[in-house]
PDB file of C-alpha atoms in Angstrom:
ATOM      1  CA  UNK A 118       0.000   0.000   0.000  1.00  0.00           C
ATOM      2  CA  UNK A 119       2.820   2.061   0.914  1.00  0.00           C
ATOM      3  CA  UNK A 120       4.358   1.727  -2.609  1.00  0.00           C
ATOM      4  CA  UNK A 121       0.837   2.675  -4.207  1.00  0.00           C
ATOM      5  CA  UNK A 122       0.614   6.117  -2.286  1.00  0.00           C
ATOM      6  CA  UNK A 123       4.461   6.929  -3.087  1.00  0.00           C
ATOM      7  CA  UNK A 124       3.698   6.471  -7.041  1.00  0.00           C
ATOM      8  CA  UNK A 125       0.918   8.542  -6.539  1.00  0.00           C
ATOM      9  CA  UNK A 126       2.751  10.933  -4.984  1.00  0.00           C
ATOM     10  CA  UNK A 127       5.898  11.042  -6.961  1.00  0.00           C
ATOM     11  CA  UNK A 128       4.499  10.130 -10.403  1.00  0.00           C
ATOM     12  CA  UNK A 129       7.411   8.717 -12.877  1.00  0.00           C
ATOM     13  CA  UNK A 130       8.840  11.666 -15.048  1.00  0.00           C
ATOM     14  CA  UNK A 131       8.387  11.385 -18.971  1.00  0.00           C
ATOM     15  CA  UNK A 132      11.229  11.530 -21.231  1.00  0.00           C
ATOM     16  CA  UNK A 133      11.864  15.010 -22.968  1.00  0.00           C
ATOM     17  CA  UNK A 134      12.019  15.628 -26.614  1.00  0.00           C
ATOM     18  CA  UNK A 135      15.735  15.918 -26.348  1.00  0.00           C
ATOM     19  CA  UNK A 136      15.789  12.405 -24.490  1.00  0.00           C
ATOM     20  CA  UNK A 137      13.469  10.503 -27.472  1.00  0.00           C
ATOM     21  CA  UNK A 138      15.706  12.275 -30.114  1.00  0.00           C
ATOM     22  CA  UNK A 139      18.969  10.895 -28.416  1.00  0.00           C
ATOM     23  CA  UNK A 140      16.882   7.552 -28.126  1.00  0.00           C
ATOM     24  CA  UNK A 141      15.702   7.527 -31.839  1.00  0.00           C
ATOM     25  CA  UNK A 142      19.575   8.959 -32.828  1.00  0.00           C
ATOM     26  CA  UNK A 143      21.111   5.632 -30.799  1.00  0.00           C
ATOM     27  CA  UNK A 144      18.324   3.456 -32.731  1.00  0.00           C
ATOM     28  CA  UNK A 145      19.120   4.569 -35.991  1.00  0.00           C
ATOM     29  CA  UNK A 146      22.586   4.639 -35.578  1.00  0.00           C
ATOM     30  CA  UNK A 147      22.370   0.609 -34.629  1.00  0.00           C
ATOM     31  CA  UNK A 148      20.375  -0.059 -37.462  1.00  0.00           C
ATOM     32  CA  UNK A 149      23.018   1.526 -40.399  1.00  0.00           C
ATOM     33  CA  UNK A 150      25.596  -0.529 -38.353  1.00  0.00           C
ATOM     34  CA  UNK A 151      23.586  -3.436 -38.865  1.00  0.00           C
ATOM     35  CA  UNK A 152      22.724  -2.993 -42.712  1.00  0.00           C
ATOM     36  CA  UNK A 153      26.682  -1.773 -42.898  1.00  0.00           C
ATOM     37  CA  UNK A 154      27.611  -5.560 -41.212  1.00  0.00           C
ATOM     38  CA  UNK A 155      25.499  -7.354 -43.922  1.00  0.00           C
ATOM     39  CA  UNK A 156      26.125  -5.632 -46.855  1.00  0.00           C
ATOM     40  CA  UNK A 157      29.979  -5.579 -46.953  1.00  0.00           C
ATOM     41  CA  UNK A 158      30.158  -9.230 -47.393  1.00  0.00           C
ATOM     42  CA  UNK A 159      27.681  -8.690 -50.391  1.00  0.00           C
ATOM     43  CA  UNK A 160      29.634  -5.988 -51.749  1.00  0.00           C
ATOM     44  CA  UNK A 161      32.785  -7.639 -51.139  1.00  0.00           C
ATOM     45  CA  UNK A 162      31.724 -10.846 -53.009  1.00  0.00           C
ATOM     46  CA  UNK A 163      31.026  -8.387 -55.708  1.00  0.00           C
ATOM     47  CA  UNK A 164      33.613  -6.525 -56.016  1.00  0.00           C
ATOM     48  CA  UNK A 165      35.724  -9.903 -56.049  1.00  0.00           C
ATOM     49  CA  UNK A 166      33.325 -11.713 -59.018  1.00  0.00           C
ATOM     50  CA  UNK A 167      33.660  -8.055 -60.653  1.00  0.00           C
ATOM     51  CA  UNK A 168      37.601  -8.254 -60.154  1.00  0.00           C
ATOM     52  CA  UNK A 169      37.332 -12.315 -61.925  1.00  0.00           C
ATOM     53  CA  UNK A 170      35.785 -11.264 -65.132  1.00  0.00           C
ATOM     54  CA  UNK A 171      38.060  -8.589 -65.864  1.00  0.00           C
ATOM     55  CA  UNK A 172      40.877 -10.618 -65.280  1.00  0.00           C
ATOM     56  CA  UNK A 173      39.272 -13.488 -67.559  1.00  0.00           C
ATOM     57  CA  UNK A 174      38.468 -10.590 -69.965  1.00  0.00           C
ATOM     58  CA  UNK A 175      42.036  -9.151 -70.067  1.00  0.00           C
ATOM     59  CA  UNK A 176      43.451 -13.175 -70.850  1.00  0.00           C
ATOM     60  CA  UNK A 177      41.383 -13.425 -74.095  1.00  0.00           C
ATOM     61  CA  UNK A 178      43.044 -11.728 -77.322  1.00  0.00           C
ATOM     62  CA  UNK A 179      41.405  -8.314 -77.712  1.00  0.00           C
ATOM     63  CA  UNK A 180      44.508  -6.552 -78.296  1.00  0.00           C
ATOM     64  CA  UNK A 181      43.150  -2.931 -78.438  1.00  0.00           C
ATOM     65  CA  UNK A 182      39.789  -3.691 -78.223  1.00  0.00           C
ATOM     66  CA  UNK A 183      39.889  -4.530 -74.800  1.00  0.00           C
ATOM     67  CA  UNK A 184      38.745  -1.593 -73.076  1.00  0.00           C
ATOM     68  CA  UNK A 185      35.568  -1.330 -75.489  1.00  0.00           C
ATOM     69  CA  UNK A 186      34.766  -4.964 -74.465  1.00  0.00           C
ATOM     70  CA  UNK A 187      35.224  -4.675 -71.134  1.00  0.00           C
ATOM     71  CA  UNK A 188      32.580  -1.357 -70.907  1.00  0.00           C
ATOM     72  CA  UNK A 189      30.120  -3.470 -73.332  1.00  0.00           C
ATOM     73  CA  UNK A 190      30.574  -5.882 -70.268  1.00  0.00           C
ATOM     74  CA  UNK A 191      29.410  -3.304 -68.007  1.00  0.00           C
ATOM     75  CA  UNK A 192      32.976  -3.549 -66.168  1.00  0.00           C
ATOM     76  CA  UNK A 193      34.125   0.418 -66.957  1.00  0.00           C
ATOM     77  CA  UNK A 194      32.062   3.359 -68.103  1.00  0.00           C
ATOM     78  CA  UNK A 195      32.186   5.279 -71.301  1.00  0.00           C
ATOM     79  CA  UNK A 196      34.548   7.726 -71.731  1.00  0.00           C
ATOM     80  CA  UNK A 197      34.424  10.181 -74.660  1.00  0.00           C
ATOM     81  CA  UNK A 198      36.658  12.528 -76.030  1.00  0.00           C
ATOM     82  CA  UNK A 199      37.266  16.044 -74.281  1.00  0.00           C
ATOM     83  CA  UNK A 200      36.526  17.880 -78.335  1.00  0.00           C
ATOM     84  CA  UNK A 201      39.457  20.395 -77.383  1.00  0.00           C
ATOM     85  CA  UNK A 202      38.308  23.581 -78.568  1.00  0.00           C
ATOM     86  CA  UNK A 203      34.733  22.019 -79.438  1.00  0.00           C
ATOM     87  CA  UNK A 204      33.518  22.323 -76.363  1.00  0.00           C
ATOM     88  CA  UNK A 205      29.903  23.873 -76.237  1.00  0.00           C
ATOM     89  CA  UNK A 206      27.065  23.848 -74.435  1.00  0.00           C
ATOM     90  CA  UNK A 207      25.320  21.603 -76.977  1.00  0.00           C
ATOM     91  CA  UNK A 208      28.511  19.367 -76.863  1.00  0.00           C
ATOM     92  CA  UNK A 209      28.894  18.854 -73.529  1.00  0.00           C
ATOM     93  CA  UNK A 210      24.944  18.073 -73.039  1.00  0.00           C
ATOM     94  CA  UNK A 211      24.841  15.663 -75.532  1.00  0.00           C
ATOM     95  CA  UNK A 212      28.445  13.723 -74.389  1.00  0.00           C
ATOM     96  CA  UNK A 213      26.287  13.903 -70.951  1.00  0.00           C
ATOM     97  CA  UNK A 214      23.997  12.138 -72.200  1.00  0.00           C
ATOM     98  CA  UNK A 215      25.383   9.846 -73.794  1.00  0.00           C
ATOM     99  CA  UNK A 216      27.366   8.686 -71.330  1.00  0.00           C
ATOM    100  CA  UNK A 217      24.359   8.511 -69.197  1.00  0.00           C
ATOM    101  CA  UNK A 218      22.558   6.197 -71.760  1.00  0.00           C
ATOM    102  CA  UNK A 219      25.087   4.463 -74.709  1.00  0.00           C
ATOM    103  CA  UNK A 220      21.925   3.331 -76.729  1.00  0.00           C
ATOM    104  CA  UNK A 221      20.527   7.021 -77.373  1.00  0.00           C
ATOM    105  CA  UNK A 222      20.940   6.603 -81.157  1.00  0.00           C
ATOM    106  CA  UNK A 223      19.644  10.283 -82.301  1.00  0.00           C
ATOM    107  CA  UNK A 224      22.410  11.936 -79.306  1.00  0.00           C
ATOM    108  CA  UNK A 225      25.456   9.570 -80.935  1.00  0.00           C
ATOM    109  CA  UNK A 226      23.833  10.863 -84.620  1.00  0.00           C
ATOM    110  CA  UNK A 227      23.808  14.672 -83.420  1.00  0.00           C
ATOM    111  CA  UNK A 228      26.725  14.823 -81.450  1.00  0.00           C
ATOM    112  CA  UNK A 229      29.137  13.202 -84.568  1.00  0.00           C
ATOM    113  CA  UNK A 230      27.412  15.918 -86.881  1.00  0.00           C
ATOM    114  CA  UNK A 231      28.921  18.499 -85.021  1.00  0.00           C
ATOM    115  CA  UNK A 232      32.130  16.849 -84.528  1.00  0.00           C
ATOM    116  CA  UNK A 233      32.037  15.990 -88.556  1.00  0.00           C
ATOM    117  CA  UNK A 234      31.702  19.723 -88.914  1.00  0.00           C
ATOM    118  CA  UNK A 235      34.411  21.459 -86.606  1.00  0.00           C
ATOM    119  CA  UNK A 236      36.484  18.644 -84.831  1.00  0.00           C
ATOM    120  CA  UNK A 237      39.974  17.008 -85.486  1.00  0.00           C
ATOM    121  CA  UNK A 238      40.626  14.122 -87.122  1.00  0.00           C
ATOM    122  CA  UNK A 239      42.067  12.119 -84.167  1.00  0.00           C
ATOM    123  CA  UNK A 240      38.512  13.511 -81.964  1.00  0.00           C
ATOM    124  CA  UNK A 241      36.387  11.678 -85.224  1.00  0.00           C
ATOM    125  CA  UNK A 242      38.370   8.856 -85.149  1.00  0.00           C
ATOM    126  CA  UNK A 243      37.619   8.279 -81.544  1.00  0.00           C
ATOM    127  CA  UNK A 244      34.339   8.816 -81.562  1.00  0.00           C
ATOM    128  CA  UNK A 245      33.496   6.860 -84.503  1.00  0.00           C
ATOM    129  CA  UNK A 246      34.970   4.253 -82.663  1.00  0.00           C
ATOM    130  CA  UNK A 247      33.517   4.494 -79.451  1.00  0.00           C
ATOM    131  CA  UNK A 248      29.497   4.683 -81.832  1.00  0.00           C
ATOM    132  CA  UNK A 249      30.620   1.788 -83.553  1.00  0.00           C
ATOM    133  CA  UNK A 250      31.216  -0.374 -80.264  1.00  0.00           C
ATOM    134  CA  UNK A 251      27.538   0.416 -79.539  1.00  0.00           C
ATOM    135  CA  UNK A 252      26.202   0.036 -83.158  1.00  0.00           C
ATOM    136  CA  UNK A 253      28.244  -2.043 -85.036  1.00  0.00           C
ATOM    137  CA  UNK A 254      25.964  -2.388 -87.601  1.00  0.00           C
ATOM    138  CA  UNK A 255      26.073   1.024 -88.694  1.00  0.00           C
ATOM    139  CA  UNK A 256      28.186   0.129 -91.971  1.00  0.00           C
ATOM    140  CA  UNK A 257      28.010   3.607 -93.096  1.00  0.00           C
ATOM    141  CA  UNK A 258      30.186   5.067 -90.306  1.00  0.00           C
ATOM    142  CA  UNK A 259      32.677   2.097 -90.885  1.00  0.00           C
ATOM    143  CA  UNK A 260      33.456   3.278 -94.496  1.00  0.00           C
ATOM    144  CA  UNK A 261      33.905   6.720 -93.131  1.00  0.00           C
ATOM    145  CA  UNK A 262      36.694   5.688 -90.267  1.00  0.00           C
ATOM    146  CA  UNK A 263      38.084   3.564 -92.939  1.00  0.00           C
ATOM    147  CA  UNK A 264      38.232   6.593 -95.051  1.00  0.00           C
ATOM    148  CA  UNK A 265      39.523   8.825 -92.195  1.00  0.00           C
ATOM    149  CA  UNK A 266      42.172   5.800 -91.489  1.00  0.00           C
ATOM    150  CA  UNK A 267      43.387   5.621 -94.907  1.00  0.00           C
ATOM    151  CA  UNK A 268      43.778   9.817 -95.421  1.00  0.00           C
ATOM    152  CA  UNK A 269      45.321   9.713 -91.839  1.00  0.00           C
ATOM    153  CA  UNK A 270      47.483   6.911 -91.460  1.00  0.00           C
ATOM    154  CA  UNK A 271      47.571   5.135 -94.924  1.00  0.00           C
ATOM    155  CA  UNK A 272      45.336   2.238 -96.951  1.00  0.00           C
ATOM    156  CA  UNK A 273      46.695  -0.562 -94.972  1.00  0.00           C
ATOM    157  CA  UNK A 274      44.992   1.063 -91.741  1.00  0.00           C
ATOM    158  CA  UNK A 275      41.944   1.795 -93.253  1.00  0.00           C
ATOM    159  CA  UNK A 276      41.551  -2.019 -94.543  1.00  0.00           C
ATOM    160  CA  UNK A 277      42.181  -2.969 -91.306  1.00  0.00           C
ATOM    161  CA  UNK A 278      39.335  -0.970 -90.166  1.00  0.00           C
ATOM    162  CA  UNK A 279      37.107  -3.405 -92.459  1.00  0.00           C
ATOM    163  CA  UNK A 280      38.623  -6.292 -90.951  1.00  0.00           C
ATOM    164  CA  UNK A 281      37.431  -5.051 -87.721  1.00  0.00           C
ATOM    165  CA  UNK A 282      34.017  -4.364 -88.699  1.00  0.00           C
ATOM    166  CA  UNK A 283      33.579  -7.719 -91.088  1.00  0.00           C
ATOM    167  CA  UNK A 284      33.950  -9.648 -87.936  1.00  0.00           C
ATOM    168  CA  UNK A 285      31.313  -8.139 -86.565  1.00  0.00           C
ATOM    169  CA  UNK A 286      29.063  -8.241 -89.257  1.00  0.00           C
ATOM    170  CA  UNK A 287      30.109 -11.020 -91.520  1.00  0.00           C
ATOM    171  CA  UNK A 288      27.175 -10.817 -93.545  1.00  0.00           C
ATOM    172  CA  UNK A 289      26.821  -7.253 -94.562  1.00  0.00           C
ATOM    173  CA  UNK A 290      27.229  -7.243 -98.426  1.00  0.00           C
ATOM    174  CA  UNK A 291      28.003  -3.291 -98.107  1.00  0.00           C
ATOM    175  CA  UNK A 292      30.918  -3.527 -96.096  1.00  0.00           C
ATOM    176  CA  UNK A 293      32.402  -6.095 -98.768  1.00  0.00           C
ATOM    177  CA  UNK A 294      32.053  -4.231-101.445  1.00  0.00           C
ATOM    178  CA  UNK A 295      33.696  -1.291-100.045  1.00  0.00           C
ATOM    179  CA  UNK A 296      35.877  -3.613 -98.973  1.00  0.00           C
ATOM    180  CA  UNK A 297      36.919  -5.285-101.761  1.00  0.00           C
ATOM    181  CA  UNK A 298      36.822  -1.631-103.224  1.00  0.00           C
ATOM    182  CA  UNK A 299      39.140   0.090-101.092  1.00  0.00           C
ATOM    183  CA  UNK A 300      41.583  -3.137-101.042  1.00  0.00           C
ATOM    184  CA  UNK A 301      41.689  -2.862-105.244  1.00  0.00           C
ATOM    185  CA  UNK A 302      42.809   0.316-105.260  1.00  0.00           C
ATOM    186  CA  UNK A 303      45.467   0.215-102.206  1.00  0.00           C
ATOM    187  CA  UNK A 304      48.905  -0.021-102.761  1.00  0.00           C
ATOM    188  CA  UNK A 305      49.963  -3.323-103.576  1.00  0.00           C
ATOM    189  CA  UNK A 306      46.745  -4.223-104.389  1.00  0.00           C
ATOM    190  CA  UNK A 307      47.686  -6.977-106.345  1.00  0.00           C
ATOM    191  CA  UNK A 308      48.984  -9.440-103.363  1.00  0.00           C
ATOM    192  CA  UNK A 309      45.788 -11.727-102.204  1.00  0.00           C
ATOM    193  CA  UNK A 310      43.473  -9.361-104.004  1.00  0.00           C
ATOM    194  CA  UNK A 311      41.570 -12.741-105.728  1.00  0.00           C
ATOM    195  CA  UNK A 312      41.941 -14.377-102.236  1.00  0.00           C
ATOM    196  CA  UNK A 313      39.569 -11.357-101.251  1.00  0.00           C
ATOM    197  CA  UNK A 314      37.044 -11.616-103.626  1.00  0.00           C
ATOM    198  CA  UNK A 315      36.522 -15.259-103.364  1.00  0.00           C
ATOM    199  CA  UNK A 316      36.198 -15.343 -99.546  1.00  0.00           C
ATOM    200  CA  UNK A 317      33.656 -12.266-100.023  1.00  0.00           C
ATOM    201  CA  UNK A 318      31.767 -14.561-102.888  1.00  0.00           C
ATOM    202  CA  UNK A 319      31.951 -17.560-100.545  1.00  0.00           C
ATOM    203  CA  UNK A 320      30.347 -15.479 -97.197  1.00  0.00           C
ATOM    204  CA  UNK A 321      27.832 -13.299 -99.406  1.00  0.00           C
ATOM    205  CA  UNK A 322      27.581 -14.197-102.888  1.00  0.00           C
ATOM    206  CA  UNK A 323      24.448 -15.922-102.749  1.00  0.00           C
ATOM    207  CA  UNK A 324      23.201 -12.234-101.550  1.00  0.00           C
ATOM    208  CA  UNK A 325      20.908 -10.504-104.230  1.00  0.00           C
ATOM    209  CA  UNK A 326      22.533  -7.542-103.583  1.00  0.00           C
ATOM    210  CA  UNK A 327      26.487  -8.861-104.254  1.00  0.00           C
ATOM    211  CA  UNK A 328      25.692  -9.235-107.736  1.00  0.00           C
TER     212      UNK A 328
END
């Protein structure tokens, strides 16, 4: 009875705001630690799978094509060219996004349009490279960095260029003719040039479009 009358008469004190914020503070604090604890294996594991298939990736014969594989892997991001004294507004919005989305088609057309008009050689170059990676069956910009190759570095670079791209798209009877085209009138044409035109007869001659 005695312990009755002295809660009564002393009734317990309730908690200020400033003692529920330290409370909820302490709470949430435990809670991060908790998700922190259980995430870093997952991240770890992660990080360590991510860490494998580069490693199997850089093993394989890619030669220079290794960093656009590994990004079409999802391993690095893209990285385009800087455009030197390009730089713009309108450049730098549509690099932006780009890099924020690889598959916008019409920002890759407007943004080599404008590099086409006022950028260097080396700064077309890269980026028809970099479009290319993305849509590789664009044949029409693989004649043009052939072309580019071959004014900037000679014809054997720009065949190589359709070496490149015929792996990729065996099939496409455009990129053989132009092919065989710019191979016929390189220098030295002569060496392997039938070789050429039978292998091109052999993947698309039965094409109506190769005849």
């Amino acid at each position: 009875f005695g312990s009755r009358r002295s809660c009564a008469l002393f009734p317990r004190a309730k908690p200020t705001p400033a003692v529920n914020a330290h409370h909820e503070a302490m709470a949430t604090e435990s809670s991060e630690s908790s998700e922190r604890e259980l995430l870093c294996p997952m991240k770890d594991a992660a990080e360590e799978e991510r860490a494998a298939g580069i490693n199997r990736l850089k093993e394989g014969d890619f030669g220079r094509d290794l960093p656009l594989v590994l990004r079409a892997c999802g391993f690095t991001q893209l990285e385009l060219p800087t455009f030197g004294q390009l730089q713009s507004e309108e450049v730098m919005a549509l690099s932006a996004s780009i890099v924020a989305n690889p598959r916008n088609f019409d920002a890759w057309i407007a943004l080599m349009k404008l590099v086409e008009s006022s950028g260097t050689d080396g700064e077309k170059c890269e980026l028809y490279e970099h479009f290319l990676s993305e849509f590789p069956l664009c044949w029409g910009y693989w004649k043009r960095l052939a072309d580019l190759q071959t004014r900037t570095c000679g014809s054997e670079s720009g065949l190589n260029v359709y070496v490149k791209a015929l792996k990729l798209a065996p099939a496409c009877v455009d990129l053989w003719v132009h092919y065989c085209q710019a191979a016929a009138s390189a220098d030295g044409a002569e060496d392997g040039l039938r070789e050429l035109f039978e292998k091109a007869v052999e993947t698309v001659g039965s094409d109506w479009r190769a005849f």
